[in-house]
Amino acid sequence: MDAEAAKLLGAGIAMGVGALGPGIGLGMLLGKAYESIARQPEVAGDIRTNMFIGIGVTEAVALYAFVVALILIFVA
Amino acid sequence: MMKRKRLIWAFVAIIALAAVIGIDVLKEPGQAEEFEIAEEFELHPIIELPSIGPFDLSITKAVVYLWLTAAVLIVFALLVRRSLKRETPSRFRVMMELLYSLAHDGIVGAVMKSGRATWFPYIASAFFFVLTANLLGLIPLPLAEHNQFGFYTATANLYVTLALALCTFVFTHYAGLRQNGPRYFVNWAPSSAPPVLKQLIWVIHAVSEVFRLVSLAVRLFANMLAGHAILAVFFAMALIFQSYLAAVVLQGASVLIYMFEIFVAFIQAFIFAILSAVYISGALDQEH
Amino acid sequence: MLVPEPGLMIWTLITFGVAVLVLTLLAFKPLQKALDARRQSIQDSVDAAEEARAEALRLLEEYKATLARVRGESDEILERSRTTAEHAKAEILAEAKAQSERVLERAHEQIERDTRAALRDIKGQIAELTALATEKVAAASLSAADQQRLIDEALAELDVESLGAEGRA
């Protein structure tokens, strides 16, 4: 396996594995958030705001993987 | 009657734009096969300007997009100011008021406890700036290579988002220092923690502050880059497959992706602003 | 794609700074002022409406109380007037009855008096006539035929008068 192929493979694996965790995390986050909204619709606005904060923080993990993949392809 | 006329004109404009893009793509079919997605995000100076130290001030398409963003914001601000002079609110003004109250109550009001009036202009401006930049990126503009139409957005560049995140970073610590004095840095570690652990927590907090800056920048950059890359992949695939059926299917799919990108553009602006508000609010109202 | 471009950061800061300034001065401040003004005006009108409502409620209560009082009063007045009218009616009736009885009484008395006067009158006339007849008989030598005629005359005269007197008695 030459270096180019290893880079591409590494990028793909980084993105795929890196998306796993945040995917599960986002699912749990959104599920809990909607559950809370269903239980207490009167504080839906607050829950939604906090949900977006949580989404931003969780999603960042997947995006780090994305950046690592980019670095592997274009920089490394 | 006026509304229908306007709709017809908008429709005609869209058709004309599509025709221009179509002609643009069709005129050199041989070239289009060499579609390199990374090239779409490379910056080439349009006007060369001398660099000051390490800062190369050449005008690239990212700079043009930034100018466009600022120009759109200025135009909207002027329109808002003009619409405020009328006694009865127009439709435009009601819409702007909704956006304003989203920033005022939905972002700043929902997150910050103190210093709302002081920090609202910065956070709301960040929200509208990022939102406008993101949305502008979804309009094809003739700024790609050889003046072709292409998608690009200023926020799909790490250094633009890094500069914006740096603003939040600086303002966060400025706000903390102004509010709490030198104790701001001491308060990074809880005072109740045992001595050695306290220092360790302090170091972890300091590192996390830097990571906040990086994550704020990278989140926005990576989201916009990924969105545009996916759109570019769908357009490129139509060219690679060289089949009308694939082209039609992929165009349909890219419309869906495009709509999702509009949603993402909004959400990312919202998240950027709300996280800025959270960081600044955390520096203002420190836990002891 | 990841080439360092620090110059772009300068441009970003400049444009973002301009955007912050323009938005704050041209959009946010006037919008906030307009929203505050509208909120104030809505609050004012809500307050005014609340006040007017309270005032209206107070007036309504007042009117209701007044109406109840007036209704009671009017009932009382009606009752009083009804009793008064009944009294008056009874009085008037009694008065009328008394008066008619008095008139009747007076009429009876009058008749009695008239009858008595008429009888007295007739008696006087009878006596006069008798005296006159006696004089006539006494004055002339009367033939049998004359005598008879005179008696008939007297009788006819008497008859009418006495009959009238008797009918009246």
Coordinates of C-alpha atoms in Angstrom, one line a residue:
Chain A
M1 CA 0.0 0.0 0.0
D2 CA 1.5 3.3 -1.0
A3 CA 1.3 6.5 1.0
E4 CA -1.5 8.0 -1.1
A5 CA -3.8 5.0 -0.7
A6 CA -3.1 5.0 3.1
K7 CA -4.0 8.7 3.3
L8 CA -7.3 8.2 1.6
L9 CA -8.1 5.1 3.6
G10 CA -7.1 6.9 6.8
A11 CA -9.3 9.9 5.9
G12 CA -12.3 7.6 5.2
I13 CA -11.9 5.6 8.4
A14 CA -11.4 8.8 10.4
M15 CA -14.6 10.3 9.0
G16 CA -16.6 7.2 9.4
V17 CA -15.5 6.2 12.9
G18 CA -15.5 9.9 13.9
A19 CA -19.1 10.2 12.9
L20 CA -20.2 7.2 14.9
G21 CA -20.0 8.7 18.3
P22 CA -21.5 12.1 17.6
G23 CA -24.3 10.3 15.6
I24 CA -25.2 8.2 18.7
G25 CA -24.8 11.3 20.9
L26 CA -27.0 13.5 18.7
G27 CA -29.7 10.8 18.6
M28 CA -29.7 10.6 22.4
L29 CA -29.6 14.3 22.8
L30 CA -32.5 15.0 20.4
G31 CA -34.5 12.1 21.8
K32 CA -34.2 13.4 25.3
A33 CA -34.9 16.9 24.2
Y34 CA -38.1 16.0 22.4
E35 CA -39.1 13.8 25.3
S36 CA -38.7 16.7 27.6
I37 CA -40.6 19.0 25.3
A38 CA -43.4 16.4 25.1
R39 CA -43.4 16.2 28.9
Q40 CA -43.3 19.9 29.6
P41 CA -44.4 21.8 26.5
E42 CA -44.5 25.0 28.4
V43 CA -40.7 25.2 28.7
A44 CA -40.2 24.1 25.0
G45 CA -38.3 27.4 24.2
D46 CA -35.7 26.9 26.9
I47 CA -35.3 23.2 26.1
R48 CA -34.8 24.0 22.4
T49 CA -32.2 26.7 23.1
N50 CA -30.2 24.3 25.3
M51 CA -30.7 21.5 22.7
F52 CA -29.1 23.7 20.1
I53 CA -26.2 24.3 22.4
G54 CA -25.9 20.6 22.9
I55 CA -26.1 19.9 19.2
G56 CA -23.3 22.5 18.6
V57 CA -21.0 20.9 21.1
T58 CA -21.7 17.3 20.1
E59 CA -21.5 18.0 16.4
A60 CA -18.1 19.6 16.8
V61 CA -16.7 16.1 17.5
A62 CA -17.8 14.8 14.1
L63 CA -16.4 18.0 12.5
Y64 CA -13.0 17.4 14.1
A65 CA -13.0 14.1 12.4
F66 CA -13.9 15.8 9.2
V67 CA -11.0 18.3 9.6
V68 CA -8.7 15.4 10.4
A69 CA -9.8 13.7 7.2
L70 CA -9.2 16.9 5.2
I71 CA -5.8 17.3 6.7
L72 CA -5.0 13.7 5.8
I73 CA -6.0 14.2 2.2
F74 CA -4.7 17.7 1.5
V75 CA -2.0 18.4 4.0
A76 CA -0.4 15.2 5.2
Chain B
M1 CA -51.8 42.4 -9.3
M2 CA -48.5 43.8 -8.2
K3 CA -47.6 40.6 -6.3
R4 CA -48.3 38.4 -9.3
K5 CA -46.2 40.7 -11.5
R6 CA -43.4 40.5 -9.1
L7 CA -43.6 36.7 -8.9
I8 CA -43.5 36.5 -12.7
W9 CA -40.4 38.7 -12.8
A10 CA -38.7 36.5 -10.1
F11 CA -39.6 33.4 -12.1
V12 CA -38.2 35.0 -15.3
A13 CA -35.0 35.9 -13.5
I14 CA -34.5 32.4 -12.1
I15 CA -35.0 30.9 -15.6
A16 CA -32.5 33.4 -17.1
L17 CA -30.0 32.6 -14.4
A18 CA -30.5 28.9 -15.0
A19 CA -30.0 29.4 -18.7
V20 CA -26.8 31.4 -18.1
I21 CA -25.5 28.7 -15.8
G22 CA -26.5 26.0 -18.3
I23 CA -24.7 27.8 -21.2
D24 CA -21.7 28.3 -19.0
V25 CA -21.5 24.6 -18.2
L26 CA -22.3 23.4 -21.7
K27 CA -19.9 25.7 -23.6
E28 CA -16.8 23.7 -22.8
P29 CA -17.9 20.2 -22.0
G30 CA -14.4 18.8 -22.3
Q31 CA -13.1 20.9 -19.4
A32 CA -15.8 20.1 -17.0
E33 CA -14.8 16.4 -16.7
E34 CA -11.8 17.6 -14.8
F35 CA -13.8 18.6 -11.7
E36 CA -11.7 19.0 -8.7
I37 CA -13.8 19.8 -5.6
A38 CA -10.9 21.1 -3.6
E39 CA -10.3 23.8 -6.3
E40 CA -13.6 25.3 -5.5
F41 CA -12.3 26.3 -2.1
E42 CA -8.9 27.6 -3.2
L43 CA -8.4 31.3 -3.1
H44 CA -6.6 33.2 -5.9
P45 CA -6.1 36.9 -5.6
I46 CA -8.4 38.9 -7.9
I47 CA -6.5 42.1 -7.1
E48 CA -2.9 41.8 -5.8
L49 CA -2.2 44.0 -2.8
P50 CA 1.1 44.3 -0.9
S51 CA 1.3 42.2 2.3
I52 CA 1.9 43.8 5.6
G53 CA 4.2 41.5 7.4
P54 CA 2.6 38.0 7.3
F55 CA -0.8 39.5 6.3
D56 CA -1.4 39.2 2.6
L57 CA -4.2 41.8 2.0
S58 CA -4.9 40.7 -1.6
I59 CA -8.5 40.7 -2.6
T60 CA -9.6 37.1 -3.1
K61 CA -13.2 35.8 -3.6
A62 CA -13.5 35.2 0.1
V63 CA -12.9 39.0 0.7
V64 CA -15.4 39.8 -2.0
Y65 CA -17.9 37.5 -0.2
L66 CA -17.2 39.3 3.1
W67 CA -17.8 42.7 1.4
L68 CA -21.0 41.4 0.0
T69 CA -22.1 40.2 3.4
A70 CA -21.3 43.6 4.9
A71 CA -23.1 45.3 2.0
V72 CA -26.2 43.2 2.4
L73 CA -26.2 43.9 6.1
I74 CA -25.8 47.7 5.5
V75 CA -28.6 47.7 2.9
F76 CA -30.9 45.8 5.3
A77 CA -30.0 48.2 8.2
L78 CA -30.8 51.2 6.0
L79 CA -34.1 49.6 4.9
V80 CA -35.0 48.9 8.5
R81 CA -34.3 52.5 9.4
R82 CA -36.4 53.7 6.5
S83 CA -39.3 51.4 7.4
L84 CA -39.2 52.6 11.0
K85 CA -40.2 56.1 9.8
R86 CA -43.6 54.9 8.7
E87 CA -46.3 54.9 11.3
T88 CA -47.8 51.5 10.5
P89 CA -45.4 48.6 10.3
S90 CA -44.8 47.1 6.9
R91 CA -44.4 43.4 6.2
F92 CA -40.7 43.8 5.8
R93 CA -40.5 45.6 9.2
V94 CA -42.5 42.9 10.9
M95 CA -40.1 40.3 9.5
M96 CA -37.1 42.2 10.7
E97 CA -38.6 42.7 14.1
L98 CA -39.2 38.9 14.3
L99 CA -35.5 38.3 13.5
Y100 CA -34.5 41.0 15.9
S101 CA -36.6 39.5 18.7
L102 CA -35.1 36.1 17.9
A103 CA -31.7 37.5 18.6
H104 CA -32.9 39.6 21.5
D105 CA -35.1 37.1 23.3
G106 CA -34.1 33.8 21.8
I107 CA -30.3 34.1 22.0
V108 CA -29.3 36.8 24.4
G109 CA -32.4 36.8 26.6
A110 CA -32.4 33.0 26.9
V111 CA -28.8 32.6 27.8
M112 CA -27.4 35.7 29.5
K113 CA -28.3 36.7 33.0
S114 CA -26.4 40.0 33.3
G115 CA -24.8 42.4 30.8
R116 CA -27.5 41.8 28.2
A117 CA -27.6 45.4 27.0
T118 CA -23.8 45.6 26.8
W119 CA -23.2 42.4 24.8
F120 CA -26.4 42.3 22.7
P121 CA -25.0 44.3 19.8
Y122 CA -22.0 42.1 19.4
I123 CA -23.9 38.8 19.7
A124 CA -26.7 39.9 17.5
S125 CA -24.3 41.3 14.9
A126 CA -22.3 38.0 14.9
F127 CA -25.6 36.1 14.4
F128 CA -26.7 38.3 11.5
F129 CA -23.2 38.4 10.0
V130 CA -22.7 34.7 10.0
L131 CA -26.3 34.1 8.9
T132 CA -25.9 36.5 5.9
A133 CA -22.5 35.0 5.0
N134 CA -23.9 31.5 5.2
L135 CA -27.0 32.3 3.1
L136 CA -24.9 34.3 0.5
G137 CA -22.9 31.2 0.1
L138 CA -25.9 29.4 -1.3
I139 CA -26.4 31.9 -4.1
P140 CA -24.4 31.1 -7.2
L141 CA -22.1 34.0 -8.0
P142 CA -19.7 34.4 -10.9
L143 CA -16.7 34.5 -8.7
A144 CA -15.3 30.9 -9.3
E145 CA -12.4 30.2 -11.7
H146 CA -12.7 31.9 -15.1
N147 CA -15.7 33.9 -13.8
Q148 CA -17.8 30.8 -13.7
F149 CA -20.8 30.6 -11.4
G150 CA -20.0 28.7 -8.3
F151 CA -20.9 28.3 -4.7
Y152 CA -18.6 29.7 -2.2
T153 CA -19.0 31.2 1.2
A154 CA -16.7 33.3 3.4
T155 CA -17.5 31.1 6.4
A156 CA -16.2 28.0 4.5
N157 CA -12.8 29.4 5.1
L158 CA -11.1 28.5 8.4
Y159 CA -9.4 31.9 8.8
V160 CA -12.7 33.9 8.5
T161 CA -14.4 31.8 11.2
L162 CA -11.2 31.9 13.2
A163 CA -11.2 35.7 13.2
L164 CA -14.9 35.7 14.2
A165 CA -14.2 33.1 17.0
L166 CA -11.2 35.2 18.1
C167 CA -13.6 38.2 18.6
T168 CA -15.7 36.1 20.9
F169 CA -12.6 34.8 22.6
V170 CA -11.3 38.3 23.3
F171 CA -14.6 39.7 24.3
T172 CA -15.2 36.8 26.6
H173 CA -12.1 37.5 28.7
Y174 CA -12.5 41.2 28.4
A175 CA -16.0 40.9 29.8
G176 CA -14.8 38.6 32.6
L177 CA -12.0 40.9 33.5
R178 CA -14.1 44.0 33.4
Q179 CA -16.8 42.4 35.5
N180 CA -14.7 40.5 38.1
G181 CA -11.3 42.2 38.0
P182 CA -8.2 40.1 38.4
R183 CA -10.2 37.5 40.4
Y184 CA -11.6 36.4 37.0
F185 CA -8.5 34.2 36.4
V186 CA -8.5 32.9 40.0
N187 CA -12.2 31.9 39.7
W188 CA -11.4 29.6 36.8
A189 CA -10.8 26.9 39.5
P190 CA -13.4 26.3 42.2
S191 CA -12.1 27.7 45.5
S192 CA -13.4 24.7 47.4
A193 CA -11.0 22.3 45.6
P194 CA -7.9 20.9 47.5
P195 CA -4.6 22.6 46.6
V196 CA -3.0 20.4 44.0
L197 CA -6.3 19.5 42.3
K198 CA -7.1 23.2 42.1
Q199 CA -4.1 24.0 40.0
L200 CA -4.8 21.0 37.8
I201 CA -8.4 22.2 37.3
W202 CA -7.1 25.6 36.5
V203 CA -4.9 24.2 33.8
I204 CA -7.7 22.1 32.3
H205 CA -9.9 25.2 32.3
A206 CA -7.2 27.2 30.5
V207 CA -6.8 24.6 27.9
S208 CA -10.6 24.3 27.4
E209 CA -10.8 28.1 26.9
V210 CA -8.4 27.7 23.9
F211 CA -10.4 24.7 22.7
R212 CA -13.6 26.7 22.8
L213 CA -12.0 29.2 20.4
V214 CA -10.9 26.4 18.1
S215 CA -14.1 24.5 18.3
L216 CA -16.2 27.6 17.6
A217 CA -14.1 28.4 14.5
V218 CA -13.9 24.8 13.3
R219 CA -17.6 24.0 13.8
L220 CA -18.8 26.8 11.6
F221 CA -16.0 26.3 9.0
A222 CA -16.4 22.5 8.8
N223 CA -20.2 22.7 8.6
M224 CA -20.2 25.2 5.7
L225 CA -17.3 23.5 3.9
A226 CA -19.0 20.1 4.3
G227 CA -22.3 21.4 3.0
H228 CA -20.7 23.0 0.0
A229 CA -18.5 20.0 -0.6
I230 CA -21.6 17.7 -0.7
L231 CA -23.4 20.1 -3.1
A232 CA -20.2 20.2 -5.3
V233 CA -20.0 16.4 -5.2
F234 CA -23.6 16.0 -6.4
F235 CA -23.0 18.5 -9.2
A236 CA -19.7 16.8 -10.1
M237 CA -21.2 13.3 -10.1
A238 CA -23.7 14.4 -12.8
L239 CA -20.7 15.4 -14.9
I240 CA -18.7 12.3 -14.1
F241 CA -21.5 9.8 -14.9
Q242 CA -22.1 11.5 -18.3
S243 CA -25.8 10.4 -18.2
Y244 CA -28.9 12.5 -18.4
L245 CA -30.8 10.1 -16.1
A246 CA -28.1 10.3 -13.4
A247 CA -28.0 14.1 -13.9
V248 CA -31.7 14.5 -13.4
V249 CA -31.8 12.3 -10.3
L250 CA -28.7 13.9 -8.8
Q251 CA -30.1 17.4 -9.5
G252 CA -33.3 16.4 -7.6
A253 CA -31.2 15.1 -4.7
S254 CA -29.1 18.3 -4.7
V255 CA -32.2 20.4 -4.4
L256 CA -33.0 18.5 -1.2
I257 CA -29.4 18.9 0.0
Y258 CA -29.7 22.6 -0.9
M259 CA -32.8 23.0 1.3
F260 CA -31.0 21.2 4.1
E261 CA -28.1 23.6 3.6
I262 CA -30.4 26.6 4.1
F263 CA -31.5 25.0 7.4
V264 CA -27.9 24.4 8.3
A265 CA -26.9 27.9 7.4
F266 CA -29.5 29.2 9.9
I267 CA -28.7 26.7 12.6
Q268 CA -25.0 27.3 12.5
A269 CA -25.4 31.0 12.7
F270 CA -27.7 30.4 15.7
I271 CA -25.3 28.1 17.4
F272 CA -22.4 30.4 16.8
A273 CA -24.3 33.3 18.4
I274 CA -25.7 31.3 21.2
L275 CA -22.3 29.8 22.1
S276 CA -20.8 33.2 22.1
A277 CA -23.5 34.3 24.4
V278 CA -22.9 31.3 26.7
Y279 CA -19.2 31.9 26.8
I280 CA -19.5 35.6 27.6
S281 CA -22.3 35.0 30.1
G282 CA -20.1 32.3 31.8
A283 CA -17.3 34.9 32.1
L284 CA -19.7 37.5 33.5
D285 CA -21.4 35.3 36.1
Q286 CA -18.7 33.1 37.3
E287 CA -19.3 30.2 39.7
H288 CA -17.1 30.5 42.8
Chain C
M1 CA -7.8 24.4 1.3
L2 CA -6.0 24.7 4.6
V3 CA -3.3 27.1 3.4
P4 CA -2.7 29.7 6.1
E5 CA -4.3 33.0 5.0
P6 CA -3.8 35.5 7.9
G7 CA -4.6 38.4 5.6
L8 CA -8.1 37.1 5.3
M9 CA -8.4 37.4 9.1
I10 CA -7.7 41.1 8.9
W11 CA -10.3 41.5 6.2
T12 CA -12.8 39.6 8.3
L13 CA -12.2 41.7 11.3
I14 CA -12.6 44.9 9.3
T15 CA -15.8 43.9 7.6
F16 CA -17.2 42.4 10.8
G17 CA -16.3 45.5 12.7
V18 CA -18.1 47.7 10.1
A19 CA -21.1 45.3 10.2
V20 CA -21.3 45.5 14.0
L21 CA -21.1 49.3 13.9
V22 CA -23.7 49.7 11.1
L23 CA -26.1 47.2 12.5
T24 CA -25.9 48.6 16.1
L25 CA -26.3 52.2 15.0
L26 CA -28.7 51.9 12.1
A27 CA -30.8 48.8 13.0
F28 CA -30.6 47.6 16.6
K29 CA -31.0 50.8 18.4
P30 CA -33.9 52.3 16.4
L31 CA -35.6 48.9 16.3
Q32 CA -35.3 48.6 20.1
K33 CA -36.6 52.1 20.5
A34 CA -39.5 51.3 18.2
L35 CA -40.3 48.0 20.0
D36 CA -40.1 49.7 23.4
A37 CA -42.3 52.5 22.2
R38 CA -44.8 50.0 20.9
R39 CA -44.6 47.9 24.1
Q40 CA -45.2 51.1 26.1
S41 CA -48.2 52.1 24.0
I42 CA -49.7 48.7 24.2
Q43 CA -49.1 48.7 28.0
D44 CA -50.7 52.1 28.2
S45 CA -53.7 51.1 26.2
V46 CA -54.1 47.9 28.2
D47 CA -53.9 50.0 31.4
A48 CA -56.4 52.4 30.0
A49 CA -58.7 49.6 29.0
E50 CA -58.4 48.0 32.4
E51 CA -59.2 51.3 34.1
A52 CA -62.2 51.9 31.8
R53 CA -63.4 48.4 32.5
A54 CA -63.2 48.9 36.3
E55 CA -64.9 52.3 35.8
A56 CA -67.6 50.6 33.7
L57 CA -68.1 47.9 36.3
R58 CA -68.3 50.4 39.1
L59 CA -70.9 52.4 37.1
L60 CA -72.9 49.2 36.3
E61 CA -73.0 48.4 40.0
E62 CA -74.1 51.9 40.8
Y63 CA -76.8 51.8 38.1
K64 CA -78.0 48.4 39.3
A65 CA -78.3 49.7 42.9
T66 CA -80.1 52.8 41.7
L67 CA -82.4 50.8 39.5
A68 CA -83.3 48.4 42.4
R69 CA -84.0 51.4 44.6
V70 CA -86.0 53.2 42.0
R71 CA -88.0 50.0 41.3
G72 CA -88.8 49.6 45.0
E73 CA -89.8 53.2 45.2
S74 CA -92.0 53.0 42.2
D75 CA -93.7 49.9 43.5
E76 CA -94.3 51.7 46.8
I77 CA -95.7 54.7 44.9
L78 CA -97.9 52.5 42.8
E79 CA -99.2 50.7 45.9
R80 CA -99.8 53.9 47.7
S81 CA -101.6 55.5 44.8
R82 CA -103.7 52.4 44.3
T83 CA -104.8 52.5 47.9
T84 CA -105.4 56.2 47.6
A85 CA -107.5 55.7 44.5
E86 CA -109.5 53.0 46.2
H87 CA -110.1 55.2 49.2
A88 CA -111.1 58.1 46.9
K89 CA -113.4 55.8 44.9
A90 CA -115.1 54.6 48.1
E91 CA -115.4 58.1 49.4
I92 CA -116.8 59.4 46.2
L93 CA -119.3 56.5 45.9
A94 CA -120.4 57.1 49.5
E95 CA -120.7 60.8 48.9
A96 CA -122.7 60.2 45.7
K97 CA -125.0 57.8 47.4
A98 CA -125.6 60.2 50.3
Q99 CA -126.2 63.1 47.9
S100 CA -128.7 61.1 45.8
E101 CA -130.4 60.1 49.0
R102 CA -130.5 63.6 50.1
V103 CA -131.9 64.8 46.8
L104 CA -134.5 62.1 46.9
E105 CA -135.4 63.0 50.4
R106 CA -135.8 66.6 49.5
A107 CA -137.9 65.7 46.5
H108 CA -140.2 63.7 48.7
E109 CA -140.5 66.5 51.1
Q110 CA -141.3 68.9 48.3
I111 CA -144.0 66.7 47.0
E112 CA -145.5 66.3 50.4
R113 CA -145.4 70.0 50.9
D114 CA -146.9 70.6 47.5
T115 CA -149.6 68.1 48.1
R116 CA -150.5 69.6 51.4
A117 CA -150.6 73.0 49.9
A118 CA -152.8 71.8 47.1
L119 CA -155.2 70.1 49.5
R120 CA -155.4 73.2 51.6
D121 CA -156.1 75.2 48.5
I122 CA -158.8 72.9 47.3
K123 CA -160.4 72.9 50.7
G124 CA -160.5 76.7 50.6
Q125 CA -161.9 76.7 47.1
I126 CA -164.5 74.1 48.0
A127 CA -165.6 76.3 50.9
E128 CA -165.7 79.4 48.7
L129 CA -167.6 77.6 46.0
T130 CA -170.0 76.2 48.5
A131 CA -170.5 79.7 49.9
L132 CA -170.9 81.1 46.4
A133 CA -173.4 78.4 45.5
T134 CA -175.3 79.0 48.6
E135 CA -175.3 82.7 47.9
K136 CA -176.6 82.1 44.4
V137 CA -179.3 79.7 45.6
A138 CA -180.2 82.1 48.3
A139 CA -180.2 85.2 46.1
A140 CA -182.5 84.2 43.3
S141 CA -185.6 82.2 43.3
L142 CA -184.6 79.3 41.7
S143 CA -186.5 77.2 39.3
A144 CA -186.2 73.5 39.5
A145 CA -184.4 73.6 36.3
D146 CA -182.1 76.3 37.6
Q147 CA -181.5 74.4 40.8
Q148 CA -180.5 71.3 39.0
R149 CA -178.2 73.3 36.7
L150 CA -176.5 75.0 39.5
I151 CA -175.9 71.8 41.4
D152 CA -174.5 70.2 38.3
E153 CA -172.3 73.1 37.7
A154 CA -171.0 73.0 41.2
L155 CA -170.6 69.3 41.1
A156 CA -168.7 69.5 37.8
E157 CA -166.4 72.1 39.2
L158 CA -165.9 70.3 42.4
D159 CA -165.4 67.0 40.7
V160 CA -162.4 68.1 38.7
E161 CA -160.8 69.8 41.6
S162 CA -161.3 67.1 44.1
L163 CA -160.2 64.4 41.6
G164 CA -157.1 66.4 41.0
A165 CA -156.6 66.7 44.8
E166 CA -157.3 63.1 45.4
G167 CA -154.9 62.0 42.7
R168 CA -152.2 64.0 44.3
A169 CA -152.9 62.8 47.8

